[in-house]
């Protein structure tokens, strides 16, 4: 299965991805964890350009193209080959982040983003998307305490983060079969238990 984790800043995605990878491995599965933007050397270089720059560094359309370029590399060189070998792929963010951040957040036309995404991805989509939902004030505060160099999006204003959250919630209601929304204000164990229940059901 190809599972993506989505959510605003500081939702705890990377912690939960690591826990789920261990859980799946103990059940005898091969698991690959990866992230966006990133996942290949070229895409990781693009990541640096996107997440370490100052807020005004890119025109919104240039930024969109960089995300799509990084994603194309990632899908063709890492995600698809792993899925073909029967490996579970757990990915920290994917196309839904582009709709939420570049569409709802930066105001790019959503139909345009979807069109370009479909053209470049050939309708490739996750089997399951776990949305870790957290109020932006709480999430951004969490993220700021451990962000290092990757501060560009955290620095954006609260309205931006509220729009991004609304974007994810809208996507979840538009794709109820693919999305599971989890309350990420709960503690780590409670969030993980919800994820395990979802995965066990998916496996069954
Ligand atoms: P991270 O916070 O999950 O490490 O992701 C890095 C940042 O990249 C995050 O602030 C959101 C941003 N992002 C987008 O704006 N659009 C995208 O399509 C992706 C994949 C990430």
mmCIF file with all atom_site columns, C-alpha atoms and ligand atoms in Angstrom:
data_model
loop_
_atom_site.group_PDB
_atom_site.id
_atom_site.type_symbol
_atom_site.label_atom_id
_atom_site.label_alt_id
_atom_site.label_comp_id
_atom_site.label_asym_id
_atom_site.label_entity_id
_atom_site.label_seq_id
_atom_site.pdbx_PDB_ins_code
_atom_site.Cartn_x
_atom_site.Cartn_y
_atom_site.Cartn_z
_atom_site.occupancy
_atom_site.B_iso_or_equiv
_atom_site.pdbx_formal_charge
_atom_site.auth_seq_id
_atom_site.auth_comp_id
_atom_site.auth_asym_id
_atom_site.auth_atom_id
_atom_site.pdbx_PDB_model_num
ATOM   1   C CA  . UNK A 1 1   ? 0.000   0.000  0.000   1.00 0.00 ? 1   UNK A CA  1
ATOM   2   C CA  . UNK A 1 2   ? 0.988   3.581  -0.594  1.00 0.00 ? 2   UNK A CA  1
ATOM   3   C CA  . UNK A 1 3   ? 0.080   5.557  2.537   1.00 0.00 ? 3   UNK A CA  1
ATOM   4   C CA  . UNK A 1 4   ? 0.535   9.298  2.860   1.00 0.00 ? 4   UNK A CA  1
ATOM   5   C CA  . UNK A 1 5   ? 0.567   11.380 6.023   1.00 0.00 ? 5   UNK A CA  1
ATOM   6   C CA  . UNK A 1 6   ? -0.772  14.899 5.744   1.00 0.00 ? 6   UNK A CA  1
ATOM   7   C CA  . UNK A 1 7   ? -1.429  17.834 8.043   1.00 0.00 ? 7   UNK A CA  1
ATOM   8   C CA  . UNK A 1 8   ? -0.272  21.315 8.950   1.00 0.00 ? 8   UNK A CA  1
ATOM   9   C CA  . UNK A 1 9   ? 2.939   22.236 10.736  1.00 0.00 ? 9   UNK A CA  1
ATOM   10  C CA  . UNK A 1 10  ? 3.768   20.349 13.932  1.00 0.00 ? 10  UNK A CA  1
ATOM   11  C CA  . UNK A 1 11  ? 1.091   17.669 13.581  1.00 0.00 ? 11  UNK A CA  1
ATOM   12  C CA  . UNK A 1 12  ? 3.540   14.893 14.542  1.00 0.00 ? 12  UNK A CA  1
ATOM   13  C CA  . UNK A 1 13  ? 3.687   13.138 11.162  1.00 0.00 ? 13  UNK A CA  1
ATOM   14  C CA  . UNK A 1 14  ? 7.318   12.051 11.322  1.00 0.00 ? 14  UNK A CA  1
ATOM   15  C CA  . UNK A 1 15  ? 6.924   10.480 14.785  1.00 0.00 ? 15  UNK A CA  1
ATOM   16  C CA  . UNK A 1 16  ? 3.853   8.548  13.656  1.00 0.00 ? 16  UNK A CA  1
ATOM   17  C CA  . UNK A 1 17  ? 5.484   7.424  10.400  1.00 0.00 ? 17  UNK A CA  1
ATOM   18  C CA  . UNK A 1 18  ? 8.415   5.946  12.345  1.00 0.00 ? 18  UNK A CA  1
ATOM   19  C CA  . UNK A 1 19  ? 6.042   4.157  14.745  1.00 0.00 ? 19  UNK A CA  1
ATOM   20  C CA  . UNK A 1 20  ? 3.902   2.780  11.925  1.00 0.00 ? 20  UNK A CA  1
ATOM   21  C CA  . UNK A 1 21  ? 6.968   1.592  9.998   1.00 0.00 ? 21  UNK A CA  1
ATOM   22  C CA  . UNK A 1 22  ? 8.095   -0.437 13.038  1.00 0.00 ? 22  UNK A CA  1
ATOM   23  C CA  . UNK A 1 23  ? 4.584   -1.792 13.530  1.00 0.00 ? 23  UNK A CA  1
ATOM   24  C CA  . UNK A 1 24  ? 4.345   -2.967 9.921   1.00 0.00 ? 24  UNK A CA  1
ATOM   25  C CA  . UNK A 1 25  ? 7.843   -4.465 10.005  1.00 0.00 ? 25  UNK A CA  1
ATOM   26  C CA  . UNK A 1 26  ? 6.996   -6.524 13.093  1.00 0.00 ? 26  UNK A CA  1
ATOM   27  C CA  . UNK A 1 27  ? 4.138   -7.966 11.051  1.00 0.00 ? 27  UNK A CA  1
ATOM   28  C CA  . UNK A 1 28  ? 6.695   -9.143 8.467   1.00 0.00 ? 28  UNK A CA  1
ATOM   29  C CA  . UNK A 1 29  ? 6.240   -6.415 5.841   1.00 0.00 ? 29  UNK A CA  1
ATOM   30  C CA  . UNK A 1 30  ? 8.902   -4.578 3.857   1.00 0.00 ? 30  UNK A CA  1
ATOM   31  C CA  . UNK A 1 31  ? 8.497   -0.868 4.525   1.00 0.00 ? 31  UNK A CA  1
ATOM   32  C CA  . UNK A 1 32  ? 9.960   2.263  2.955   1.00 0.00 ? 32  UNK A CA  1
ATOM   33  C CA  . UNK A 1 33  ? 9.589   5.619  4.693   1.00 0.00 ? 33  UNK A CA  1
ATOM   34  C CA  . UNK A 1 34  ? 10.123  8.739  2.655   1.00 0.00 ? 34  UNK A CA  1
ATOM   35  C CA  . UNK A 1 35  ? 9.104   12.389 2.498   1.00 0.00 ? 35  UNK A CA  1
ATOM   36  C CA  . UNK A 1 36  ? 8.121   15.293 0.278   1.00 0.00 ? 36  UNK A CA  1
ATOM   37  C CA  . UNK A 1 37  ? 9.540   17.477 -0.931  1.00 0.00 ? 37  UNK A CA  1
ATOM   38  C CA  . UNK A 1 38  ? 12.454  15.056 -1.121  1.00 0.00 ? 38  UNK A CA  1
ATOM   39  C CA  . UNK A 1 39  ? 13.096  11.334 -1.323  1.00 0.00 ? 39  UNK A CA  1
ATOM   40  C CA  . UNK A 1 40  ? 15.759  11.415 -4.098  1.00 0.00 ? 40  UNK A CA  1
ATOM   41  C CA  . UNK A 1 41  ? 19.027  13.404 -4.182  1.00 0.00 ? 41  UNK A CA  1
ATOM   42  C CA  . UNK A 1 42  ? 17.625  15.879 -6.746  1.00 0.00 ? 42  UNK A CA  1
ATOM   43  C CA  . UNK A 1 43  ? 14.325  16.240 -4.925  1.00 0.00 ? 43  UNK A CA  1
ATOM   44  C CA  . UNK A 1 44  ? 16.165  16.813 -1.623  1.00 0.00 ? 44  UNK A CA  1
ATOM   45  C CA  . UNK A 1 45  ? 18.104  19.630 -3.342  1.00 0.00 ? 45  UNK A CA  1
ATOM   46  C CA  . UNK A 1 46  ? 14.787  21.136 -4.434  1.00 0.00 ? 46  UNK A CA  1
ATOM   47  C CA  . UNK A 1 47  ? 13.543  20.758 -0.838  1.00 0.00 ? 47  UNK A CA  1
ATOM   48  C CA  . UNK A 1 48  ? 16.344  22.997 0.423   1.00 0.00 ? 48  UNK A CA  1
ATOM   49  C CA  . UNK A 1 49  ? 15.354  25.676 -2.095  1.00 0.00 ? 49  UNK A CA  1
ATOM   50  C CA  . UNK A 1 50  ? 11.736  25.499 -0.963  1.00 0.00 ? 50  UNK A CA  1
ATOM   51  C CA  . UNK A 1 51  ? 11.777  25.128 2.805   1.00 0.00 ? 51  UNK A CA  1
ATOM   52  C CA  . UNK A 1 52  ? 14.914  27.022 3.808   1.00 0.00 ? 52  UNK A CA  1
ATOM   53  C CA  . UNK A 1 53  ? 14.292  30.220 1.857   1.00 0.00 ? 53  UNK A CA  1
ATOM   54  C CA  . UNK A 1 54  ? 12.585  33.323 3.176   1.00 0.00 ? 54  UNK A CA  1
ATOM   55  C CA  . UNK A 1 55  ? 8.816   33.626 2.796   1.00 0.00 ? 55  UNK A CA  1
ATOM   56  C CA  . UNK A 1 56  ? 8.888   35.789 -0.350  1.00 0.00 ? 56  UNK A CA  1
ATOM   57  C CA  . UNK A 1 57  ? 11.528  33.788 -2.199  1.00 0.00 ? 57  UNK A CA  1
ATOM   58  C CA  . UNK A 1 58  ? 9.330   32.305 -4.958  1.00 0.00 ? 58  UNK A CA  1
ATOM   59  C CA  . UNK A 1 59  ? 6.529   33.281 -7.264  1.00 0.00 ? 59  UNK A CA  1
ATOM   60  C CA  . UNK A 1 60  ? 3.639   30.935 -6.332  1.00 0.00 ? 60  UNK A CA  1
ATOM   61  C CA  . UNK A 1 61  ? 3.652   29.298 -9.780  1.00 0.00 ? 61  UNK A CA  1
ATOM   62  C CA  . UNK A 1 62  ? 7.423   28.765 -9.722  1.00 0.00 ? 62  UNK A CA  1
ATOM   63  C CA  . UNK A 1 63  ? 7.011   27.165 -6.320  1.00 0.00 ? 63  UNK A CA  1
ATOM   64  C CA  . UNK A 1 64  ? 4.264   24.871 -7.623  1.00 0.00 ? 64  UNK A CA  1
ATOM   65  C CA  . UNK A 1 65  ? 6.479   23.731 -10.507 1.00 0.00 ? 65  UNK A CA  1
ATOM   66  C CA  . UNK A 1 66  ? 9.313   22.917 -8.109  1.00 0.00 ? 66  UNK A CA  1
ATOM   67  C CA  . UNK A 1 67  ? 7.027   20.729 -5.974  1.00 0.00 ? 67  UNK A CA  1
ATOM   68  C CA  . UNK A 1 68  ? 5.785   18.919 -9.068  1.00 0.00 ? 68  UNK A CA  1
ATOM   69  C CA  . UNK A 1 69  ? 9.326   18.407 -10.403 1.00 0.00 ? 69  UNK A CA  1
ATOM   70  C CA  . UNK A 1 70  ? 10.486  16.985 -7.063  1.00 0.00 ? 70  UNK A CA  1
ATOM   71  C CA  . UNK A 1 71  ? 7.398   14.719 -6.905  1.00 0.00 ? 71  UNK A CA  1
ATOM   72  C CA  . UNK A 1 72  ? 7.903   13.362 -10.411 1.00 0.00 ? 72  UNK A CA  1
ATOM   73  C CA  . UNK A 1 73  ? 11.476  12.340 -9.560  1.00 0.00 ? 73  UNK A CA  1
ATOM   74  C CA  . UNK A 1 74  ? 10.318  10.801 -6.295  1.00 0.00 ? 74  UNK A CA  1
ATOM   75  C CA  . UNK A 1 75  ? 7.472   8.779  -7.806  1.00 0.00 ? 75  UNK A CA  1
ATOM   76  C CA  . UNK A 1 76  ? 9.417   7.477  -10.797 1.00 0.00 ? 76  UNK A CA  1
ATOM   77  C CA  . UNK A 1 77  ? 12.679  6.686  -9.035  1.00 0.00 ? 77  UNK A CA  1
ATOM   78  C CA  . UNK A 1 78  ? 11.600  5.623  -5.539  1.00 0.00 ? 78  UNK A CA  1
ATOM   79  C CA  . UNK A 1 79  ? 7.875   5.188  -4.839  1.00 0.00 ? 79  UNK A CA  1
ATOM   80  C CA  . UNK A 1 80  ? 6.720   3.243  -7.901  1.00 0.00 ? 80  UNK A CA  1
ATOM   81  C CA  . UNK A 1 81  ? 9.692   0.832  -7.938  1.00 0.00 ? 81  UNK A CA  1
ATOM   82  C CA  . UNK A 1 82  ? 9.161   0.082  -4.220  1.00 0.00 ? 82  UNK A CA  1
ATOM   83  C CA  . UNK A 1 83  ? 5.429   -0.541 -4.682  1.00 0.00 ? 83  UNK A CA  1
ATOM   84  C CA  . UNK A 1 84  ? 6.185   -2.867 -7.606  1.00 0.00 ? 84  UNK A CA  1
ATOM   85  C CA  . UNK A 1 85  ? 8.346   -4.969 -5.258  1.00 0.00 ? 85  UNK A CA  1
ATOM   86  C CA  . UNK A 1 86  ? 5.498   -5.257 -2.749  1.00 0.00 ? 86  UNK A CA  1
ATOM   87  C CA  . UNK A 1 87  ? 7.028   -2.791 -0.275  1.00 0.00 ? 87  UNK A CA  1
ATOM   88  C CA  . UNK A 1 88  ? 4.713   -0.622 1.833   1.00 0.00 ? 88  UNK A CA  1
ATOM   89  C CA  . UNK A 1 89  ? 5.515   3.038  1.206   1.00 0.00 ? 89  UNK A CA  1
ATOM   90  C CA  . UNK A 1 90  ? 4.842   5.555  3.980   1.00 0.00 ? 90  UNK A CA  1
ATOM   91  C CA  . UNK A 1 91  ? 5.269   9.087  2.689   1.00 0.00 ? 91  UNK A CA  1
ATOM   92  C CA  . UNK A 1 92  ? 5.396   12.285 4.738   1.00 0.00 ? 92  UNK A CA  1
ATOM   93  C CA  . UNK A 1 93  ? 3.222   14.581 2.546   1.00 0.00 ? 93  UNK A CA  1
ATOM   94  C CA  . UNK A 1 94  ? 2.213   14.209 -1.111  1.00 0.00 ? 94  UNK A CA  1
ATOM   95  C CA  . UNK A 1 95  ? -0.120  15.881 -3.637  1.00 0.00 ? 95  UNK A CA  1
ATOM   96  C CA  . UNK A 1 96  ? -2.711  16.884 -1.021  1.00 0.00 ? 96  UNK A CA  1
ATOM   97  C CA  . UNK A 1 97  ? -0.106  19.193 0.550   1.00 0.00 ? 97  UNK A CA  1
ATOM   98  C CA  . UNK A 1 98  ? 0.209   20.985 -2.779  1.00 0.00 ? 98  UNK A CA  1
ATOM   99  C CA  . UNK A 1 99  ? -3.543  21.634 -2.913  1.00 0.00 ? 99  UNK A CA  1
ATOM   100 C CA  . UNK A 1 100 ? -3.594  22.722 0.745   1.00 0.00 ? 100 UNK A CA  1
ATOM   101 C CA  . UNK A 1 101 ? -0.452  24.906 0.777   1.00 0.00 ? 101 UNK A CA  1
ATOM   102 C CA  . UNK A 1 102 ? -0.143  26.232 -2.778  1.00 0.00 ? 102 UNK A CA  1
ATOM   103 C CA  . UNK A 1 103 ? -3.904  26.257 -3.450  1.00 0.00 ? 103 UNK A CA  1
ATOM   104 C CA  . UNK A 1 104 ? -5.671  27.180 -0.210  1.00 0.00 ? 104 UNK A CA  1
ATOM   105 C CA  . UNK A 1 105 ? -2.592  28.785 1.386   1.00 0.00 ? 105 UNK A CA  1
ATOM   106 C CA  . UNK A 1 106 ? -1.095  30.779 -1.488  1.00 0.00 ? 106 UNK A CA  1
ATOM   107 C CA  . UNK A 1 107 ? -4.299  31.141 -3.504  1.00 0.00 ? 107 UNK A CA  1
ATOM   108 C CA  . UNK A 1 108 ? -3.290  29.332 -6.714  1.00 0.00 ? 108 UNK A CA  1
ATOM   109 C CA  . UNK A 1 109 ? -6.257  28.034 -8.699  1.00 0.00 ? 109 UNK A CA  1
ATOM   110 C CA  . UNK A 1 110 ? -7.059  24.554 -7.404  1.00 0.00 ? 110 UNK A CA  1
ATOM   111 C CA  . UNK A 1 111 ? -8.385  23.232 -10.720 1.00 0.00 ? 111 UNK A CA  1
ATOM   112 C CA  . UNK A 1 112 ? -5.103  24.354 -12.330 1.00 0.00 ? 112 UNK A CA  1
ATOM   113 C CA  . UNK A 1 113 ? -3.032  22.544 -9.670  1.00 0.00 ? 113 UNK A CA  1
ATOM   114 C CA  . UNK A 1 114 ? -5.128  19.412 -10.103 1.00 0.00 ? 114 UNK A CA  1
ATOM   115 C CA  . UNK A 1 115 ? -4.758  19.551 -13.876 1.00 0.00 ? 115 UNK A CA  1
ATOM   116 C CA  . UNK A 1 116 ? -0.962  19.874 -13.700 1.00 0.00 ? 116 UNK A CA  1
ATOM   117 C CA  . UNK A 1 117 ? -0.806  17.167 -11.030 1.00 0.00 ? 117 UNK A CA  1
ATOM   118 C CA  . UNK A 1 118 ? -2.843  14.758 -13.153 1.00 0.00 ? 118 UNK A CA  1
ATOM   119 C CA  . UNK A 1 119 ? -0.726  15.516 -16.215 1.00 0.00 ? 119 UNK A CA  1
ATOM   120 C CA  . UNK A 1 120 ? 2.577   14.965 -14.422 1.00 0.00 ? 120 UNK A CA  1
ATOM   121 C CA  . UNK A 1 121 ? 1.453   12.074 -12.182 1.00 0.00 ? 121 UNK A CA  1
ATOM   122 C CA  . UNK A 1 122 ? -0.829  10.285 -14.617 1.00 0.00 ? 122 UNK A CA  1
ATOM   123 C CA  . UNK A 1 123 ? -3.521  10.075 -11.869 1.00 0.00 ? 123 UNK A CA  1
ATOM   124 C CA  . UNK A 1 124 ? -1.154  8.242  -9.491  1.00 0.00 ? 124 UNK A CA  1
ATOM   125 C CA  . UNK A 1 125 ? -2.661  8.586  -6.010  1.00 0.00 ? 125 UNK A CA  1
ATOM   126 C CA  . UNK A 1 126 ? -2.218  7.193  -2.472  1.00 0.00 ? 126 UNK A CA  1
ATOM   127 C CA  . UNK A 1 127 ? -4.251  4.168  -1.349  1.00 0.00 ? 127 UNK A CA  1
ATOM   128 C CA  . UNK A 1 128 ? -4.796  5.742  2.049   1.00 0.00 ? 128 UNK A CA  1
ATOM   129 C CA  . UNK A 1 129 ? -4.169  9.205  3.467   1.00 0.00 ? 129 UNK A CA  1
ATOM   130 C CA  . UNK A 1 130 ? -3.925  9.809  7.204   1.00 0.00 ? 130 UNK A CA  1
ATOM   131 C CA  . UNK A 1 131 ? -4.692  13.433 7.994   1.00 0.00 ? 131 UNK A CA  1
ATOM   132 C CA  . UNK A 1 132 ? -3.267  14.477 11.359  1.00 0.00 ? 132 UNK A CA  1
ATOM   133 C CA  . UNK A 1 133 ? -5.406  17.455 12.210  1.00 0.00 ? 133 UNK A CA  1
ATOM   134 C CA  . UNK A 1 134 ? -4.284  20.057 14.745  1.00 0.00 ? 134 UNK A CA  1
ATOM   135 C CA  . UNK A 1 135 ? -5.256  23.717 15.303  1.00 0.00 ? 135 UNK A CA  1
ATOM   136 C CA  . UNK A 1 136 ? -2.499  25.809 13.655  1.00 0.00 ? 136 UNK A CA  1
ATOM   137 C CA  . UNK A 1 137 ? -1.634  27.790 16.791  1.00 0.00 ? 137 UNK A CA  1
ATOM   138 C CA  . UNK A 1 138 ? -0.788  24.589 18.624  1.00 0.00 ? 138 UNK A CA  1
ATOM   139 C CA  . UNK A 1 139 ? 0.936   22.959 15.649  1.00 0.00 ? 139 UNK A CA  1
ATOM   140 C CA  . UNK A 1 140 ? 3.079   25.931 14.658  1.00 0.00 ? 140 UNK A CA  1
ATOM   141 C CA  . UNK A 1 141 ? 4.241   26.385 18.267  1.00 0.00 ? 141 UNK A CA  1
ATOM   142 C CA  . UNK A 1 142 ? 5.242   22.704 18.353  1.00 0.00 ? 142 UNK A CA  1
ATOM   143 C CA  . UNK A 1 143 ? 7.008   22.945 14.981  1.00 0.00 ? 143 UNK A CA  1
ATOM   144 C CA  . UNK A 1 144 ? 8.927   26.082 15.963  1.00 0.00 ? 144 UNK A CA  1
ATOM   145 C CA  . UNK A 1 145 ? 10.459  24.271 18.919  1.00 0.00 ? 145 UNK A CA  1
ATOM   146 C CA  . UNK A 1 146 ? 12.201  21.749 16.628  1.00 0.00 ? 146 UNK A CA  1
ATOM   147 C CA  . UNK A 1 147 ? 12.472  23.174 13.107  1.00 0.00 ? 147 UNK A CA  1
ATOM   148 C CA  . UNK A 1 148 ? 16.211  23.880 12.637  1.00 0.00 ? 148 UNK A CA  1
ATOM   149 C CA  . UNK A 1 149 ? 16.795  25.399 9.182   1.00 0.00 ? 149 UNK A CA  1
ATOM   150 C CA  . UNK A 1 150 ? 13.380  24.578 7.707   1.00 0.00 ? 150 UNK A CA  1
ATOM   151 C CA  . UNK A 1 151 ? 11.510  27.657 8.841   1.00 0.00 ? 151 UNK A CA  1
ATOM   152 C CA  . UNK A 1 152 ? 10.014  29.139 5.691   1.00 0.00 ? 152 UNK A CA  1
ATOM   153 C CA  . UNK A 1 153 ? 6.403   27.976 6.064   1.00 0.00 ? 153 UNK A CA  1
ATOM   154 C CA  . UNK A 1 154 ? 6.320   28.257 9.846   1.00 0.00 ? 154 UNK A CA  1
ATOM   155 C CA  . UNK A 1 155 ? 7.017   31.961 9.461   1.00 0.00 ? 155 UNK A CA  1
ATOM   156 C CA  . UNK A 1 156 ? 3.840   32.532 7.470   1.00 0.00 ? 156 UNK A CA  1
ATOM   157 C CA  . UNK A 1 157 ? 0.940   34.149 9.274   1.00 0.00 ? 157 UNK A CA  1
ATOM   158 C CA  . UNK A 1 158 ? -1.836  32.335 11.148  1.00 0.00 ? 158 UNK A CA  1
ATOM   159 C CA  . UNK A 1 159 ? -4.400  33.086 8.416   1.00 0.00 ? 159 UNK A CA  1
ATOM   160 C CA  . UNK A 1 160 ? -2.209  31.180 5.980   1.00 0.00 ? 160 UNK A CA  1
ATOM   161 C CA  . UNK A 1 161 ? -2.059  28.177 8.335   1.00 0.00 ? 161 UNK A CA  1
ATOM   162 C CA  . UNK A 1 162 ? -5.843  28.326 8.963   1.00 0.00 ? 162 UNK A CA  1
ATOM   163 C CA  . UNK A 1 163 ? -6.460  28.215 5.204   1.00 0.00 ? 163 UNK A CA  1
ATOM   164 C CA  . UNK A 1 164 ? -4.092  25.258 4.850   1.00 0.00 ? 164 UNK A CA  1
ATOM   165 C CA  . UNK A 1 165 ? -5.953  23.402 7.607   1.00 0.00 ? 165 UNK A CA  1
ATOM   166 C CA  . UNK A 1 166 ? -9.286  24.124 5.908   1.00 0.00 ? 166 UNK A CA  1
ATOM   167 C CA  . UNK A 1 167 ? -7.800  22.835 2.656   1.00 0.00 ? 167 UNK A CA  1
ATOM   168 C CA  . UNK A 1 168 ? -6.919  19.497 4.207   1.00 0.00 ? 168 UNK A CA  1
ATOM   169 C CA  . UNK A 1 169 ? -10.350 19.203 5.867   1.00 0.00 ? 169 UNK A CA  1
ATOM   170 C CA  . UNK A 1 170 ? -12.085 19.961 2.553   1.00 0.00 ? 170 UNK A CA  1
ATOM   171 C CA  . UNK A 1 171 ? -9.945  17.352 0.764   1.00 0.00 ? 171 UNK A CA  1
ATOM   172 C CA  . UNK A 1 172 ? -10.828 14.799 3.457   1.00 0.00 ? 172 UNK A CA  1
ATOM   173 C CA  . UNK A 1 173 ? -14.530 15.385 2.974   1.00 0.00 ? 173 UNK A CA  1
ATOM   174 C CA  . UNK A 1 174 ? -14.167 15.260 -0.833  1.00 0.00 ? 174 UNK A CA  1
ATOM   175 C CA  . UNK A 1 175 ? -12.344 11.893 -0.669  1.00 0.00 ? 175 UNK A CA  1
ATOM   176 C CA  . UNK A 1 176 ? -13.933 10.061 2.275   1.00 0.00 ? 176 UNK A CA  1
ATOM   177 C CA  . UNK A 1 177 ? -12.784 6.607  1.079   1.00 0.00 ? 177 UNK A CA  1
ATOM   178 C CA  . UNK A 1 178 ? -9.120  7.588  0.881   1.00 0.00 ? 178 UNK A CA  1
ATOM   179 C CA  . UNK A 1 179 ? -8.817  9.932  3.890   1.00 0.00 ? 179 UNK A CA  1
ATOM   180 C CA  . UNK A 1 180 ? -8.915  9.146  7.601   1.00 0.00 ? 180 UNK A CA  1
ATOM   181 C CA  . UNK A 1 181 ? -8.790  12.237 9.814   1.00 0.00 ? 181 UNK A CA  1
ATOM   182 C CA  . UNK A 1 182 ? -7.142  11.820 13.199  1.00 0.00 ? 182 UNK A CA  1
ATOM   183 C CA  . UNK A 1 183 ? -7.202  14.290 16.085  1.00 0.00 ? 183 UNK A CA  1
ATOM   184 C CA  . UNK A 1 184 ? -3.488  15.116 16.448  1.00 0.00 ? 184 UNK A CA  1
ATOM   185 C CA  . UNK A 1 185 ? -3.987  17.097 19.663  1.00 0.00 ? 185 UNK A CA  1
ATOM   186 C CA  . UNK A 1 186 ? -4.107  13.732 21.463  1.00 0.00 ? 186 UNK A CA  1
ATOM   187 C CA  . UNK A 1 187 ? -0.908  12.309 22.941  1.00 0.00 ? 187 UNK A CA  1
ATOM   188 C CA  . UNK A 1 188 ? 1.455   10.268 20.752  1.00 0.00 ? 188 UNK A CA  1
ATOM   189 C CA  . UNK A 1 189 ? 0.143   6.877  21.947  1.00 0.00 ? 189 UNK A CA  1
ATOM   190 C CA  . UNK A 1 190 ? -3.497  7.780  21.379  1.00 0.00 ? 190 UNK A CA  1
ATOM   191 C CA  . UNK A 1 191 ? -2.759  9.029  17.847  1.00 0.00 ? 191 UNK A CA  1
ATOM   192 C CA  . UNK A 1 192 ? -0.762  5.879  17.119  1.00 0.00 ? 192 UNK A CA  1
ATOM   193 C CA  . UNK A 1 193 ? -3.581  3.633  18.403  1.00 0.00 ? 193 UNK A CA  1
ATOM   194 C CA  . UNK A 1 194 ? -6.016  5.339  16.023  1.00 0.00 ? 194 UNK A CA  1
ATOM   195 C CA  . UNK A 1 195 ? -3.566  4.807  13.157  1.00 0.00 ? 195 UNK A CA  1
ATOM   196 C CA  . UNK A 1 196 ? -3.085  1.112  14.018  1.00 0.00 ? 196 UNK A CA  1
ATOM   197 C CA  . UNK A 1 197 ? -6.851  0.542  14.071  1.00 0.00 ? 197 UNK A CA  1
ATOM   198 C CA  . UNK A 1 198 ? -7.137  2.110  10.633  1.00 0.00 ? 198 UNK A CA  1
ATOM   199 C CA  . UNK A 1 199 ? -4.257  0.068  9.233   1.00 0.00 ? 199 UNK A CA  1
ATOM   200 C CA  . UNK A 1 200 ? -5.534  -3.204 10.714  1.00 0.00 ? 200 UNK A CA  1
ATOM   201 C CA  . UNK A 1 201 ? -8.898  -2.564 9.074   1.00 0.00 ? 201 UNK A CA  1
ATOM   202 C CA  . UNK A 1 202 ? -7.188  -1.764 5.770   1.00 0.00 ? 202 UNK A CA  1
ATOM   203 C CA  . UNK A 1 203 ? -5.145  -4.984 5.939   1.00 0.00 ? 203 UNK A CA  1
ATOM   204 C CA  . UNK A 1 204 ? -8.256  -7.028 6.826   1.00 0.00 ? 204 UNK A CA  1
HETATM 205 P P1  . LIG B 2 .   ? 7.351   19.203 6.546   1.00 0.00 ? 1   LIG B P1  1
HETATM 206 O O1  . LIG B 2 .   ? 6.902   20.292 7.430   1.00 0.00 ? 1   LIG B O1  1
HETATM 207 O O2  . LIG B 2 .   ? 6.383   18.069 6.516   1.00 0.00 ? 1   LIG B O2  1
HETATM 208 O O3  . LIG B 2 .   ? 8.750   18.802 6.758   1.00 0.00 ? 1   LIG B O3  1
HETATM 209 O O4  . LIG B 2 .   ? 7.250   19.768 5.007   1.00 0.00 ? 1   LIG B O4  1
HETATM 210 C C1  . LIG B 2 .   ? 8.014   20.797 4.550   1.00 0.00 ? 1   LIG B C1  1
HETATM 211 C C2  . LIG B 2 .   ? 7.176   21.982 4.110   1.00 0.00 ? 1   LIG B C2  1
HETATM 212 O O5  . LIG B 2 .   ? 6.858   21.870 2.733   1.00 0.00 ? 1   LIG B O5  1
HETATM 213 C C3  . LIG B 2 .   ? 5.884   22.182 4.853   1.00 0.00 ? 1   LIG B C3  1
HETATM 214 O O6  . LIG B 2 .   ? 5.939   23.422 5.519   1.00 0.00 ? 1   LIG B O6  1
HETATM 215 C C4  . LIG B 2 .   ? 4.824   22.244 3.780   1.00 0.00 ? 1   LIG B C4  1
HETATM 216 C C5  . LIG B 2 .   ? 5.574   22.428 2.496   1.00 0.00 ? 1   LIG B C5  1
HETATM 217 N N1  . LIG B 2 .   ? 4.960   21.768 1.335   1.00 0.00 ? 1   LIG B N1  1
HETATM 218 C C6  . LIG B 2 .   ? 4.184   22.511 0.449   1.00 0.00 ? 1   LIG B C6  1
HETATM 219 O O7  . LIG B 2 .   ? 3.987   23.711 0.654   1.00 0.00 ? 1   LIG B O7  1
HETATM 220 N N2  . LIG B 2 .   ? 3.663   21.891 -0.650  1.00 0.00 ? 1   LIG B N2  1
HETATM 221 C C7  . LIG B 2 .   ? 3.870   20.570 -0.938  1.00 0.00 ? 1   LIG B C7  1
HETATM 222 O O8  . LIG B 2 .   ? 3.383   20.056 -1.960  1.00 0.00 ? 1   LIG B O8  1
HETATM 223 C C8  . LIG B 2 .   ? 4.675   19.806 -0.004  1.00 0.00 ? 1   LIG B C8  1
HETATM 224 C C9  . LIG B 2 .   ? 4.931   18.362 -0.283  1.00 0.00 ? 1   LIG B C9  1
HETATM 225 C C10 . LIG B 2 .   ? 5.197   20.434 1.111   1.00 0.00 ? 1   LIG B C10 1
#
